Coordinates of C-alpha atoms in Angstrom, one line a residue:
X1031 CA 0.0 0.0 0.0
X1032 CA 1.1 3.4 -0.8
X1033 CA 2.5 5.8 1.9
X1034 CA 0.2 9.0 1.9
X1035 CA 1.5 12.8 2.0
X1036 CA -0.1 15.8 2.3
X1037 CA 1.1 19.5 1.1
X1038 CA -0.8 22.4 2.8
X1039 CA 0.0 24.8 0.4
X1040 CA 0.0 25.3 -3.6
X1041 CA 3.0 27.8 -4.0
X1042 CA 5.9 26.6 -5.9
X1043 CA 7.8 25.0 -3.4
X1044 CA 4.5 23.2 -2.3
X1045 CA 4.0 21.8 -5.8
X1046 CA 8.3 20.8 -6.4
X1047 CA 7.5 19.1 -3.1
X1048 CA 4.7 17.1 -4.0
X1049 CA 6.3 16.3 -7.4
X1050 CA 9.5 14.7 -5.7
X1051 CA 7.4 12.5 -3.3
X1052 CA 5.5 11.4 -5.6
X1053 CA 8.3 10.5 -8.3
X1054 CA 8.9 8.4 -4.6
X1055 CA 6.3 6.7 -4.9
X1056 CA 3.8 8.7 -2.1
X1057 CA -0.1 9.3 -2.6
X1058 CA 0.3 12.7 -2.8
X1059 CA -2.3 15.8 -1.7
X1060 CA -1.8 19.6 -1.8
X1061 CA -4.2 21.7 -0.4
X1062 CA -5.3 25.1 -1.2
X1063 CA -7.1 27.4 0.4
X1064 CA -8.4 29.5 -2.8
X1065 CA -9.7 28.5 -5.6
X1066 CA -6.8 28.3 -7.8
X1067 CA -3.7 26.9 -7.3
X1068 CA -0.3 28.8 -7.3
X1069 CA 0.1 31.1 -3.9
X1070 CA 1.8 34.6 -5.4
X1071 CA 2.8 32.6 -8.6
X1072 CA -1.0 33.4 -9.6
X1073 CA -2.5 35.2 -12.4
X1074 CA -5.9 37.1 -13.9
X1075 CA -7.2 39.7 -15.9
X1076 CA -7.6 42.0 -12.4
X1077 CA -8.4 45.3 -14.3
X1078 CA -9.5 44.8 -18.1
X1079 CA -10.4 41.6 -20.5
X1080 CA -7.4 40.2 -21.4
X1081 CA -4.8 42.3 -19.7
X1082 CA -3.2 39.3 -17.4
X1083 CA -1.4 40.6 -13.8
X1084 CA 0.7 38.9 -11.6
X1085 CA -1.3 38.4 -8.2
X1086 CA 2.3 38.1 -6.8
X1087 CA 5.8 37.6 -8.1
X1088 CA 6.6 38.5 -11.8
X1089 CA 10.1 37.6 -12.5
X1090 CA 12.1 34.8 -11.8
X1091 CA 15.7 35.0 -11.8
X1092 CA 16.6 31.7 -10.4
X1093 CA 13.7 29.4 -11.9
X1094 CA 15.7 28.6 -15.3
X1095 CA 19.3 28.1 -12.8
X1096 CA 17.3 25.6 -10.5
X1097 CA 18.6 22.2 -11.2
X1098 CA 15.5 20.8 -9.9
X1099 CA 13.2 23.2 -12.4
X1100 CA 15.6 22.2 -15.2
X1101 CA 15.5 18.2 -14.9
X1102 CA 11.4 19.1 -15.1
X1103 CA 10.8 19.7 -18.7
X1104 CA 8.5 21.9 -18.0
X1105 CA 8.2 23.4 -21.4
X1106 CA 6.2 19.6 -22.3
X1107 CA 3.8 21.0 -19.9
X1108 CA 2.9 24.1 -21.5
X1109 CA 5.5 26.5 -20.1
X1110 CA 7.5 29.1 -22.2
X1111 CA 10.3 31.7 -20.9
X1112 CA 10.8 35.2 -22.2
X1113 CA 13.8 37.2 -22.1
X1114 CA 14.1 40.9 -22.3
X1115 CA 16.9 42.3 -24.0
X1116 CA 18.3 43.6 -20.2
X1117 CA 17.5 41.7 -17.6
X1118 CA 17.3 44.7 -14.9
X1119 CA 17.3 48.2 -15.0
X1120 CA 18.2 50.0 -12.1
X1121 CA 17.2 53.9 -12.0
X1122 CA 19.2 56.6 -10.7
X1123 CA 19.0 59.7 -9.4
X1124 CA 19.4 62.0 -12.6
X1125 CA 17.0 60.7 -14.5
X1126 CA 19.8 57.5 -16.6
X1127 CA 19.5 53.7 -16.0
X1128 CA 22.0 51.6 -15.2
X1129 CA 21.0 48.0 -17.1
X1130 CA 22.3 44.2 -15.6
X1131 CA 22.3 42.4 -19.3
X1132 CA 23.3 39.0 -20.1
X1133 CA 26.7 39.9 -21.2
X1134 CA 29.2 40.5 -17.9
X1135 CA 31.1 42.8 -20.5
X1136 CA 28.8 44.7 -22.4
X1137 CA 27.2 45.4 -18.7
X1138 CA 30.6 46.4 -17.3
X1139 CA 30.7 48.4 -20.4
X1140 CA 28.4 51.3 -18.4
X1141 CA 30.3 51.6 -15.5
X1142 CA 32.7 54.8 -14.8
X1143 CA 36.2 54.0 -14.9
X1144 CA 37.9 51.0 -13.1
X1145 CA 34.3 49.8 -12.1
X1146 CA 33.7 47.8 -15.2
X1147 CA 37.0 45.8 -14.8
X1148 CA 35.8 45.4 -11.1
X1149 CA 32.6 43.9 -12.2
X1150 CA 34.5 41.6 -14.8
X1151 CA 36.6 40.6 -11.8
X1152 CA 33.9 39.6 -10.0
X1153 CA 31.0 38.1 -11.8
X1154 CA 33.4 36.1 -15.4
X1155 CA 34.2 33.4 -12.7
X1156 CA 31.4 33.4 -11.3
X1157 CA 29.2 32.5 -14.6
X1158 CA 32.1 30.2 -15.3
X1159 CA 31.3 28.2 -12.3
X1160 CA 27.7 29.1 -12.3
X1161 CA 26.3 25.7 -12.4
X1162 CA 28.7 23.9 -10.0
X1163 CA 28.0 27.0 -7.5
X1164 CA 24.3 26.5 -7.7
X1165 CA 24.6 22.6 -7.5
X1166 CA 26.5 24.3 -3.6
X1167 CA 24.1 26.8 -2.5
X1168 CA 21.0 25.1 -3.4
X1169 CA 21.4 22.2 -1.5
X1170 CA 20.5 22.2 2.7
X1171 CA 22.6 24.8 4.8
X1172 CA 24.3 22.0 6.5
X1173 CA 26.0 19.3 3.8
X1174 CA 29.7 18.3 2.8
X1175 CA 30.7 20.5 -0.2
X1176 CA 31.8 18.6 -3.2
X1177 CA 33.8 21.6 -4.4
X1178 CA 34.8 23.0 -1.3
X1179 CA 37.9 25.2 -2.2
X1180 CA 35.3 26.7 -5.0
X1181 CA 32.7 27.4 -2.4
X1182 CA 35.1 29.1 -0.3
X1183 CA 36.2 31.3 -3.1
X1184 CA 32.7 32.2 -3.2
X1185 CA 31.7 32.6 0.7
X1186 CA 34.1 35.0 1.6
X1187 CA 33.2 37.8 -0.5
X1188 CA 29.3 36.5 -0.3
X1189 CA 29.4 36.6 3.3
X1190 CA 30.0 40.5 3.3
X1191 CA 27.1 42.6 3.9
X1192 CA 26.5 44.2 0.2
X1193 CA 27.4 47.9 1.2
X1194 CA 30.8 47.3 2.2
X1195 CA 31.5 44.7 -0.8
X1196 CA 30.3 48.1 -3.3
X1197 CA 32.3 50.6 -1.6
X1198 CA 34.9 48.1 -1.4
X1199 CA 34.9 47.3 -5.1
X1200 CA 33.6 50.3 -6.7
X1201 CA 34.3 53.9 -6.6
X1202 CA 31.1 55.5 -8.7
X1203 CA 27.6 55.3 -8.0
X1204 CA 26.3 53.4 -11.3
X1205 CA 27.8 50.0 -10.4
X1206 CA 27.3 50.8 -6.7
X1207 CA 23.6 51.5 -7.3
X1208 CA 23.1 47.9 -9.4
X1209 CA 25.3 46.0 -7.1
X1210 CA 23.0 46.7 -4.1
X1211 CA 19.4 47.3 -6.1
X1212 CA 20.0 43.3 -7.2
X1213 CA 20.9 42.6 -3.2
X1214 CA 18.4 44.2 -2.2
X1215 CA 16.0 41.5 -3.3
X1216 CA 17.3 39.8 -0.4
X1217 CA 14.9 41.4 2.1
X1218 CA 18.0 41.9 4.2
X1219 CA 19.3 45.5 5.1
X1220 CA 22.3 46.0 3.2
X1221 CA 24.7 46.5 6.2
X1222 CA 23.9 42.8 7.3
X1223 CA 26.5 40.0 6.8
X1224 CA 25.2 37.6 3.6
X1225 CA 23.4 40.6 1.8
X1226 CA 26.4 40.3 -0.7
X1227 CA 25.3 36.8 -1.3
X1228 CA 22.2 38.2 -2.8
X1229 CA 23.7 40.7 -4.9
X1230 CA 26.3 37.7 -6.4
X1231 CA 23.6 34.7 -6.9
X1232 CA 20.7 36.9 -8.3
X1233 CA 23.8 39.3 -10.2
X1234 CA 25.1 36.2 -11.6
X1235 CA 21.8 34.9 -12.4
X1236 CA 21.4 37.7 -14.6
X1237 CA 24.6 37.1 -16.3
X1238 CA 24.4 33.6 -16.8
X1239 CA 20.7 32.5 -16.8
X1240 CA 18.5 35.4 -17.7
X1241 CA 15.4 36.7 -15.2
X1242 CA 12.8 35.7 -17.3
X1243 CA 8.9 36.2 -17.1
X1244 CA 6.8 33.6 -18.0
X1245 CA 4.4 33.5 -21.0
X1246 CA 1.1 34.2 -20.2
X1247 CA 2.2 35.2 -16.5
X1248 CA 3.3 33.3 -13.4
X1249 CA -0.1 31.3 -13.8
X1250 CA 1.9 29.0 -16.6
X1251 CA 4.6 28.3 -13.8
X1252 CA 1.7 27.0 -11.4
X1253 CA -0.1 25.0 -14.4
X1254 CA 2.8 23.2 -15.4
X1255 CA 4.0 22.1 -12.0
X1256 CA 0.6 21.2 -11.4
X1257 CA 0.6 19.3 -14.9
X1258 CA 3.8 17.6 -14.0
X1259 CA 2.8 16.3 -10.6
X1260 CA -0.5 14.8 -11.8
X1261 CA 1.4 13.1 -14.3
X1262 CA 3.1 11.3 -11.3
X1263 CA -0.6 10.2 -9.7
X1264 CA -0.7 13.1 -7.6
X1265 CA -3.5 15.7 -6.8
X1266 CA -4.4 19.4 -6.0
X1267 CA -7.4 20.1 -3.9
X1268 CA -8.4 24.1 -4.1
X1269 CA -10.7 25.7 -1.7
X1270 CA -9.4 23.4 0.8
X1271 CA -8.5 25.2 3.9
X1272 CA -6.7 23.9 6.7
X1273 CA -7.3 25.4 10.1
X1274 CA -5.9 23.1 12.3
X1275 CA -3.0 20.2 12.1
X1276 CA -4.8 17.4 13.6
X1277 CA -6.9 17.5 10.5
X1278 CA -3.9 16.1 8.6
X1279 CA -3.4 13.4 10.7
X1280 CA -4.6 10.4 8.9
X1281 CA -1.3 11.2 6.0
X1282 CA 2.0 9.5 6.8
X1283 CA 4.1 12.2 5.9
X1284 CA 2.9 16.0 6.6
X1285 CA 4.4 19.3 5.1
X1286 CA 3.5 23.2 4.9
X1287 CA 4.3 25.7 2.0
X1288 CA 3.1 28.5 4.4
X1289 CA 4.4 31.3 6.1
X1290 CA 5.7 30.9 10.5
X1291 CA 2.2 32.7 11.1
X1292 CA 0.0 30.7 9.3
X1293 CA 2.0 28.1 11.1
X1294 CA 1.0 28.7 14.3
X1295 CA -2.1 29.2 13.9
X1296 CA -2.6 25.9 12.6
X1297 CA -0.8 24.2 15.7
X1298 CA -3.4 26.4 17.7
X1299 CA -0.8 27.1 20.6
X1300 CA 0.3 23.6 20.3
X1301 CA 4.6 24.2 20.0
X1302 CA 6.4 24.6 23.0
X1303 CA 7.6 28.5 23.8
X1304 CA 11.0 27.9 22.3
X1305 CA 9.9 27.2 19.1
X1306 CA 7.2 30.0 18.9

C-alpha cells in the first residue's frame, strides 16, 4: 500500500515538493485554500479583459538556474520563458539607467572607470562556475561540499554585507547603485552580513541564466508544475483550507508551504515556547 502525503499549500515550493514525493512513490495531496492553485505565482485579468497581472511575483531570476526546475521539462507542460533584451534596470538619481544584461562585459561596459573591470573581476568566474556553484548553495545549509575550495572562493566575499562589498569594489555610484538594487531583493538590510550573497547569486543569475517572465504570467509556472505532478498520480485540492494540524493526521508524511504565522495558527498554541 502506498504511503500517503499531504502539502498544505500550492506555491511553488508546495507543488516541487509534491512532485519529488510522488516521483517516490507517495499518494500525494496539496491543499489550497483559494480556488486556484499557485500562492503569489497566480495570475488574472484584475483590471481589463485580457490584460493578465501577476497576483504576486513576476520575474524569476533563479527558476531557469534551478537544477530541480531544469530536470522538469516543464516546457512539455505548456510553459514558455521570455527574455528581455536587459535583464534589470536599475534607476538613478538624474533621471539615466543603469541595465544588468546577459553579457558581464557589455554590462561592465556602463560603469565609470575602473568599475567595469571590477565587475569583470567579479562576476566572469562566477558565470564560469555558475552551475557547479548552484549545485552548492542550493542544497540544505548543512551538507559536505563537493567543491569546497570553489565554495570558499565564493563565501568569503558573499558573506560580506553588500554595502561594504560596493564601496569596497567600486568607486562610482552606477555600479554601486546595481550591485546593491540586485541585493536588495534579499529582504536583508544592506549593512547585514550575507546581503552580498544576494547581490552575487541573483547578479550572476542575470549574467548567466536570464530573469525571465513567464508567458502568459506566473499562472503558466503554477499550471505546469501542477501538470507535472499529476502526471506522477498526484493531486491538488483548491478551496481546501486547513485550520488546524490534527486534521492532517490520517497522512503519513505532513508538510506546509506556508508562512511561521500561518504556522502557528494551525498548531493552535500547540509548540512549545521555544519554538514560537
Amino acid at each position: 500500500m502506498k504511503r500517503t502525503a499531504v502539502i498544505v499549500g500550492s506555491g511553488p515550493n508546495g507543488l516541487s515538493a509534491g512532485i519529488e514525493l510522488a516521483r517516490a512513490g507517495f499518494d500525494v495531496e496539496v491543499r489550497e485554500a483559494a480556488s486556484m492553485p499557485g500562492g503569489g505565482a497566480r495570475s488574472g485579468e484584475l483590471t481589463l479583459p485580457g490584460f493578465i497581472h501577476d497576483y504576486g511575483s513576476a520575474v524569476y531570476p533563479m527558476a531557469v538556474a534551478s537544477p530541480f526546475f531544469s530536470k522538469l521539462r516543464m516546457h512539455a507542460h505548456g510553459l514558455r520563458w521570455v527574455w528581455s533584451p536587459a535583464e534589470v534596470a536599475h534607476p538613478l538619481d538624474d533621471g539615466t539607467a543603469v541595465l544588468l544584461y546577459r553579457d558581464v562585459t557589455q554590462t561592465a561596459a556602463q560603469l565609470e572607470g575602473a568599475d567595469g573591470q571590477a565587475w569583470i573581476t567579479l562576476f566572469e568566474p562566477l558565470v564560469r562556475d555558475w552551475k557547479i556553484i548552484m549545485s552548492e548553495v542550493l542544497r540544505p545549509p548543512i551538507h559536505v561540499p563537493r567543491h569546497p575550495l570553489l565554495l570558499a572562493r565564493f563565501g568569503l566575499r558573499a558573506f560580506q554585507p553588500a554595502t561594504m562589498l560596493a564601496r569596497t569594489w567600486f568607486g562610482g555610484q552606477r555600479a554601486r547603485a546595481l550591485f546593491a538594487g540586485v541585493a536588495a531583493h534579499s529582504i536583508l538590510k544592506l549593512e547585514s552580513p550575507l546581503s552580498a550573497a544576494f547581490g552575487f547569486i541573483l547578479g550572476g543569475s542575470g549574467h548567466a541564466a536570464g530573469w525571465p517572465v513567464a508567458r502568459g504570467g506566473a499562472q503558466t509556472i503554477t499550471n505546469a508544475l501542477s501538470s507535472i505532478l499529476r502526471s506522477y498520480g498526484g493531486r491538488v485540492v483548491t478551496e481546501k483550507r486547513v485550520t488546524d494540524l490534527d486534521e492532517l493526521r490520517a497522512f503519513d508524511l505532513k508538510m506546509l508551504d506556508i508562512t511561521p504565522r500561518q504556522l502557528l495558527q494551525l498548531t493552535n498554541g500547540k509548540l512549545p515556547g521555544c519554538f514560537r
